[in-house]
Short mmCIF file of C-alpha atoms in Angstrom, two decimals:
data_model
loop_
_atom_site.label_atom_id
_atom_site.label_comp_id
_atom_site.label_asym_id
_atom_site.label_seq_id
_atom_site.Cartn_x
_atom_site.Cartn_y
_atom_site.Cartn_z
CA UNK U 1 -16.66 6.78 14.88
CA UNK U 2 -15.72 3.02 14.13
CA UNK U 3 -16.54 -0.07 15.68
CA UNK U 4 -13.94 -2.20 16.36
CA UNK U 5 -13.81 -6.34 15.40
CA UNK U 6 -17.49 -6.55 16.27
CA UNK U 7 -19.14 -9.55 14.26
CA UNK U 8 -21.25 -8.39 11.78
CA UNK U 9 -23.31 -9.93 9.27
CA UNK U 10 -23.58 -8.07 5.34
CA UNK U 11 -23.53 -9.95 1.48
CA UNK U 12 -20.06 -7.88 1.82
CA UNK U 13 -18.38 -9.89 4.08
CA UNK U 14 -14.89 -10.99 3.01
CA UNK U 15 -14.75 -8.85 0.45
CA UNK U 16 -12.86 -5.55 -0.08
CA UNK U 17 -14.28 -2.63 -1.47
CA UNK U 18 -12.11 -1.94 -4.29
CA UNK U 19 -10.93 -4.60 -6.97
CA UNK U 20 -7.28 -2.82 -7.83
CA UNK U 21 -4.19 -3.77 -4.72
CA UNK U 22 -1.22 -0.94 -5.49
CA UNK U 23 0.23 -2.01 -2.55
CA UNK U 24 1.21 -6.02 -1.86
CA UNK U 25 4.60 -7.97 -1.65
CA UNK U 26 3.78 -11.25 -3.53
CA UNK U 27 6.22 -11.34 -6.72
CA UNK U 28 8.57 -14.75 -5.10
CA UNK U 29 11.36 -13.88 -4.15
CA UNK U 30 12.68 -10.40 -4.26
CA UNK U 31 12.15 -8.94 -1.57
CA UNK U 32 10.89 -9.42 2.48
CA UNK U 33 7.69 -10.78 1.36
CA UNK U 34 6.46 -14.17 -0.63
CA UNK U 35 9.63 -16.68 -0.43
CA UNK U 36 8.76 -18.89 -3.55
CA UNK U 37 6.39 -19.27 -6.25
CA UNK U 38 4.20 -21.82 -4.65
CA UNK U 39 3.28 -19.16 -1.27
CA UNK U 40 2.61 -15.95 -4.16
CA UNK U 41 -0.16 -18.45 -5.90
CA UNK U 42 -1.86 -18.84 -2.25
CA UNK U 43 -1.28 -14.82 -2.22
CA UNK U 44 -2.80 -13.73 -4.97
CA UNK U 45 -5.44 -16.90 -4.76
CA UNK U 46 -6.44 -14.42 -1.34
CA UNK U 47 -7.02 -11.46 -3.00
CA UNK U 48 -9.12 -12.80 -5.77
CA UNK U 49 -10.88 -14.22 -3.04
CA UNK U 50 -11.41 -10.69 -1.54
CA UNK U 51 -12.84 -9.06 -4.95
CA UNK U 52 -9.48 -8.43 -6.66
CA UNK U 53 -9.21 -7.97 -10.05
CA UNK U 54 -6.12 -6.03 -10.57
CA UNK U 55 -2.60 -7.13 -8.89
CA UNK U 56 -0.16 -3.93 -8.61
CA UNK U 57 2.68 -6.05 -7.56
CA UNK U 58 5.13 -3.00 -5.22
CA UNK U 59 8.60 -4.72 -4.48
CA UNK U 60 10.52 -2.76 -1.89
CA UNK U 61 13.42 -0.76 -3.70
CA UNK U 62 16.16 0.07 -1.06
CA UNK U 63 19.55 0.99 -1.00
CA UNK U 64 21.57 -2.30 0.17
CA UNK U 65 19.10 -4.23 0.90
CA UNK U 66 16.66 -4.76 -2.18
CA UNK U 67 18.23 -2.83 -5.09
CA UNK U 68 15.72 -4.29 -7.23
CA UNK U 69 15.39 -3.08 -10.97
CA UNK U 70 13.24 -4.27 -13.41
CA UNK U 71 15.57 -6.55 -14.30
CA UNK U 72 15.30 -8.28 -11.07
CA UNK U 73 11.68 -8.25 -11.51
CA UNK U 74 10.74 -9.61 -15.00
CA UNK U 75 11.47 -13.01 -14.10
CA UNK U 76 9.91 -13.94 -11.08
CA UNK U 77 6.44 -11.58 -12.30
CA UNK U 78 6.35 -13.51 -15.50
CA UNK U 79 6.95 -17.10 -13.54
CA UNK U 80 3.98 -16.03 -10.88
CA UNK U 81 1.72 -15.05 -14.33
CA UNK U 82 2.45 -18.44 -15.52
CA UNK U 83 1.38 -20.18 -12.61
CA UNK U 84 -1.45 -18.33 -11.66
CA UNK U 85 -2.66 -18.98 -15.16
CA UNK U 86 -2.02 -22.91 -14.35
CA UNK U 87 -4.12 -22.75 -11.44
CA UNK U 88 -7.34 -20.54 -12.98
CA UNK U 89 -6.28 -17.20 -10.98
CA UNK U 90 -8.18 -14.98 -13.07
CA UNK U 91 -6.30 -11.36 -11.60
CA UNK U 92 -4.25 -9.25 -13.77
CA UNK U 93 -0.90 -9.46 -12.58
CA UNK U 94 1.64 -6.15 -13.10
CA UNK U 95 3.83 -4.44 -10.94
CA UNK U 96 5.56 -1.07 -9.79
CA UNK U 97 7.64 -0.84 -6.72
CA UNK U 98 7.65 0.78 -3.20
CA UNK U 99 10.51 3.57 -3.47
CA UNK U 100 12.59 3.62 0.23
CA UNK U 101 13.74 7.17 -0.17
CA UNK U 102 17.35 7.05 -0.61
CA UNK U 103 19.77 8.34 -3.20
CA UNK U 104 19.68 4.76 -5.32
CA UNK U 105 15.86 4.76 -5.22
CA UNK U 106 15.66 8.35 -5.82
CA UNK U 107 17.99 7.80 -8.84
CA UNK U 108 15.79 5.01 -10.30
CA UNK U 109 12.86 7.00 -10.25
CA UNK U 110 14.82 9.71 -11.87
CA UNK U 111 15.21 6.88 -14.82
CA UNK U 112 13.42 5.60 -17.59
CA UNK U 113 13.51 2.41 -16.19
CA UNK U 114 11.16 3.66 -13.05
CA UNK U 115 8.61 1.14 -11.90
CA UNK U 116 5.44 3.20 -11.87
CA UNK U 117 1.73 2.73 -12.00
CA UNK U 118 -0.67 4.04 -14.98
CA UNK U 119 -1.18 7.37 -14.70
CA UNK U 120 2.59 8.11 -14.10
CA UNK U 121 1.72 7.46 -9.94
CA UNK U 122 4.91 6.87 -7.91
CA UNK U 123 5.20 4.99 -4.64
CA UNK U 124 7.41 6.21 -2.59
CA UNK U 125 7.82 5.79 1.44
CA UNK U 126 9.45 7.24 4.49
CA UNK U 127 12.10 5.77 6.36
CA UNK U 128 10.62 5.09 9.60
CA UNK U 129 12.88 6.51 11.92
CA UNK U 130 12.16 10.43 11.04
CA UNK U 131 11.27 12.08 7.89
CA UNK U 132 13.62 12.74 5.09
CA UNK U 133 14.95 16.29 5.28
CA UNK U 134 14.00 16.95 2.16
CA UNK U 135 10.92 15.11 1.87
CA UNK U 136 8.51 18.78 0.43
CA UNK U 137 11.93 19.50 -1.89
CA UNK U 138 11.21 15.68 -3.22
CA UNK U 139 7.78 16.18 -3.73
CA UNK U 140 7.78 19.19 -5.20
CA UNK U 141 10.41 17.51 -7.63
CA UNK U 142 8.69 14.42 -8.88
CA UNK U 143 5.75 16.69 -9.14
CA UNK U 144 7.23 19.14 -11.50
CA UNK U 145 8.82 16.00 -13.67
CA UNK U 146 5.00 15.22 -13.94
CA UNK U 147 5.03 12.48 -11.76
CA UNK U 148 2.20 12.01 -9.06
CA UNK U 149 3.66 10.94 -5.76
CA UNK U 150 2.18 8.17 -3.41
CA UNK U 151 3.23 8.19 0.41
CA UNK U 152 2.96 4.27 1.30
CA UNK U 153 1.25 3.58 5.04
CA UNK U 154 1.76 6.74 6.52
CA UNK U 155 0.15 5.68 9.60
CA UNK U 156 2.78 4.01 10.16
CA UNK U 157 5.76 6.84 10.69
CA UNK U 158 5.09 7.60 14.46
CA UNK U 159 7.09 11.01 14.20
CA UNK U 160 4.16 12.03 12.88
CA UNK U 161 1.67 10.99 15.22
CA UNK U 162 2.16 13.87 18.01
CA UNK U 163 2.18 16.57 15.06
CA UNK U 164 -0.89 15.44 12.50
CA UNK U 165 -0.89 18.52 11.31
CA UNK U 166 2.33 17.35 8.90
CA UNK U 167 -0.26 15.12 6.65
CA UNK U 168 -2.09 17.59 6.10
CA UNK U 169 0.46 19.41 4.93
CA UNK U 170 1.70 17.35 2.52
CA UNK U 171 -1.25 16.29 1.23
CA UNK U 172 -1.94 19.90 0.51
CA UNK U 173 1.36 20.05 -1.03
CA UNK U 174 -0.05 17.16 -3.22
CA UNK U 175 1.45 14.05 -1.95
CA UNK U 176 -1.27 11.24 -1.80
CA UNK U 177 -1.94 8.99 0.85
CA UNK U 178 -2.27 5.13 0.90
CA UNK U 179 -3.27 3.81 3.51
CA UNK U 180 -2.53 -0.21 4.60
CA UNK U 181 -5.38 -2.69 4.97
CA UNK U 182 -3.33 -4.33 7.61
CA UNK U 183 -3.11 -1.54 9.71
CA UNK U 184 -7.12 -0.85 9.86
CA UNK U 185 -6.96 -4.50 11.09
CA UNK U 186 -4.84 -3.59 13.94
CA UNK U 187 -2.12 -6.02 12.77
CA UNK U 188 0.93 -3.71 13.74
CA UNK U 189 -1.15 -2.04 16.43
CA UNK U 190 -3.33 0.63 18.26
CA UNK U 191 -1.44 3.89 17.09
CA UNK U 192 -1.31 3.08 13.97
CA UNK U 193 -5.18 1.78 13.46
CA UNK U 194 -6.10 4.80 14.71
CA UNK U 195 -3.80 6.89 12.87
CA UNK U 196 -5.34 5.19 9.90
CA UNK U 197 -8.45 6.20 11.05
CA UNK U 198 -7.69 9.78 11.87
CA UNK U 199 -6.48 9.85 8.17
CA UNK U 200 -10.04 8.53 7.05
CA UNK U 201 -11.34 10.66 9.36
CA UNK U 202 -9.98 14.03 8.16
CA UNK U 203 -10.49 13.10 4.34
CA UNK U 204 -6.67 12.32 3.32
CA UNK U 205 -6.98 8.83 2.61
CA UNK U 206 -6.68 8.57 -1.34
CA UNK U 207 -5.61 4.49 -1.97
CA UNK U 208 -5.68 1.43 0.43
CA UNK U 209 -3.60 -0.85 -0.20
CA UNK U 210 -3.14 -4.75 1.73
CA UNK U 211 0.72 -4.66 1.94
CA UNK U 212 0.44 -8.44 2.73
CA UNK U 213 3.58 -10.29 2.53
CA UNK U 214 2.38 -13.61 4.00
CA UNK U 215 -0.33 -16.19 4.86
CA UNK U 216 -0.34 -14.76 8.43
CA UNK U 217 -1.56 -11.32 6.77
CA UNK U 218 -3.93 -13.22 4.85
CA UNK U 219 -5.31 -14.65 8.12
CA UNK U 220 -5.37 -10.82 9.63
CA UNK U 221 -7.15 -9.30 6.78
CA UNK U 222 -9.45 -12.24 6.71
CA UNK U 223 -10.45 -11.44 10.16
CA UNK U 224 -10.73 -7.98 9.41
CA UNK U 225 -13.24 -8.42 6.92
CA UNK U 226 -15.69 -9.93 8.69
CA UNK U 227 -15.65 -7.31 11.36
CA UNK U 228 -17.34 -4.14 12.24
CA UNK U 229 -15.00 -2.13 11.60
CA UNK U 230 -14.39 -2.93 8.08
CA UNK U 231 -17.98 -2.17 7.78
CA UNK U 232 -17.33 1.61 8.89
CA UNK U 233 -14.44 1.92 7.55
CA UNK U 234 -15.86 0.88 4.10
CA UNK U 235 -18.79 3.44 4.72
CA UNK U 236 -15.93 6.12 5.46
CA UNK U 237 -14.42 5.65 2.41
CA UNK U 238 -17.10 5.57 -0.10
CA UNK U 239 -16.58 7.04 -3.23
CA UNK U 240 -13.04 8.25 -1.82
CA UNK U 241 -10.61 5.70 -2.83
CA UNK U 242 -8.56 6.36 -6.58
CA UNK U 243 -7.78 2.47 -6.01
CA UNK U 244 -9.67 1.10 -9.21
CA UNK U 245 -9.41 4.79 -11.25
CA UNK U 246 -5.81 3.51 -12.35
#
């Protein structure tokens, strides 16, 4: 079905086909993505580039590693919105975070203090050695606390990839799917590009999302963009993505 990093030649090259990113690592300095203040400008300077309006800022919340809160967040979002606003960035900067599943995230979620998106969506994601074993009992949870559960990049969780029929599965059991920019572009791989596109593919992809966390993603995605497969894949996904109904 898709052509793969074949030149092409469209008014849309460069650009992405939504304006809202729920998925990116560029607040400075709190997590495995931008280091400082200076690299989240060039970030964010990328997507506007690409068509983005609308920064969803998703630091990784993770039990002993980033045990980030919105305390640890408020500063270094409202220093990026400063400088962005220095340099003429003209995207609207807020965040929510990527939820590891593990008791500490699970317990912030269960908080008033949860990072979330409009709409009361919640990002959560796999660890990606094997599924939680309770990942349906989770869902089902958030779900009845009126939450709406995201599933970040699940192309990426290979235990998945010799039984597909799991996504559908949980998407059925209402889980959404985002999907990674960066994995359409091949930048962790074959599986997981085509996994992507096998998600496309059998109608389960409800968000994409860039999960950059550095200029060498910006360099990927740029490449991506003026390819044929971002062509397809945009055809694919018309009218599909919830991306810019937040």
């Amino acid at each position: 079905m898709f052509s793969f990093f074949k030149k092409k030649s469209s008014p849309d090259e460069g650009r992405l086909w939504f304006s809202t990113d729920i998925h990116c690592h560029v607040l400075p300095g709190v997590d495995d993505g931008s280091p400082d203040t200076t690299t989240s400008v060039d970030l964010v300077s990328a997507q506007s580039r690409w068509g983005i309006k609308r920064v969803f800022a998703s630091p990784h919340v993770t039990l002993g590693v980033f045990e980030n809160t919105p305390e640890t967040i408020v500063g270094p979002r409202e220093d990026l919105r400063k400088a962005l606003a220095e340099k003429g960035v003209d995207v609207e900067l807020a965040n929510h975070a990527e939820y590891r599943i593990d008791d500490f995230s699970l317990a912030q979620i269960d908080s008033p203090q949860a990072m979330k998106l409009p709409g009361d969506y919640v990002m959560i994601e796999n660890p990606f050695s094997s599924e939680p074993g309770l990942l349906d009992k989770i869902v089902f949870d958030l779900q009845v606390k009126g939450l709406r559960p995201i599933l970040a990049h699940p192309e990426r969780y290979s235990y998945y990839y010799r039984r597909p029929e799991r996504y559908q599965q949980l998407h059925d059991a209402g889980l959404l799917f985002q999907v990674n920019v960066l994995s359409l572009a091949e930048a962790y791989g074959k599986e997981q590009r085509k996994m992507g596109e096998y998600l496309i593919e059998k109608g389960l992809v409800d968000f994409l999302g860039t999960d950059m966390h550095n200029m060498r993603h910006v360099a990927i995605i740029d490449a991506y963009l003026a390819s044929r497969a971002a062509a397809s894949h945009r055809r694919a996904l018309e009218g599909r993505l919830m991306n810019d109904k937040i």
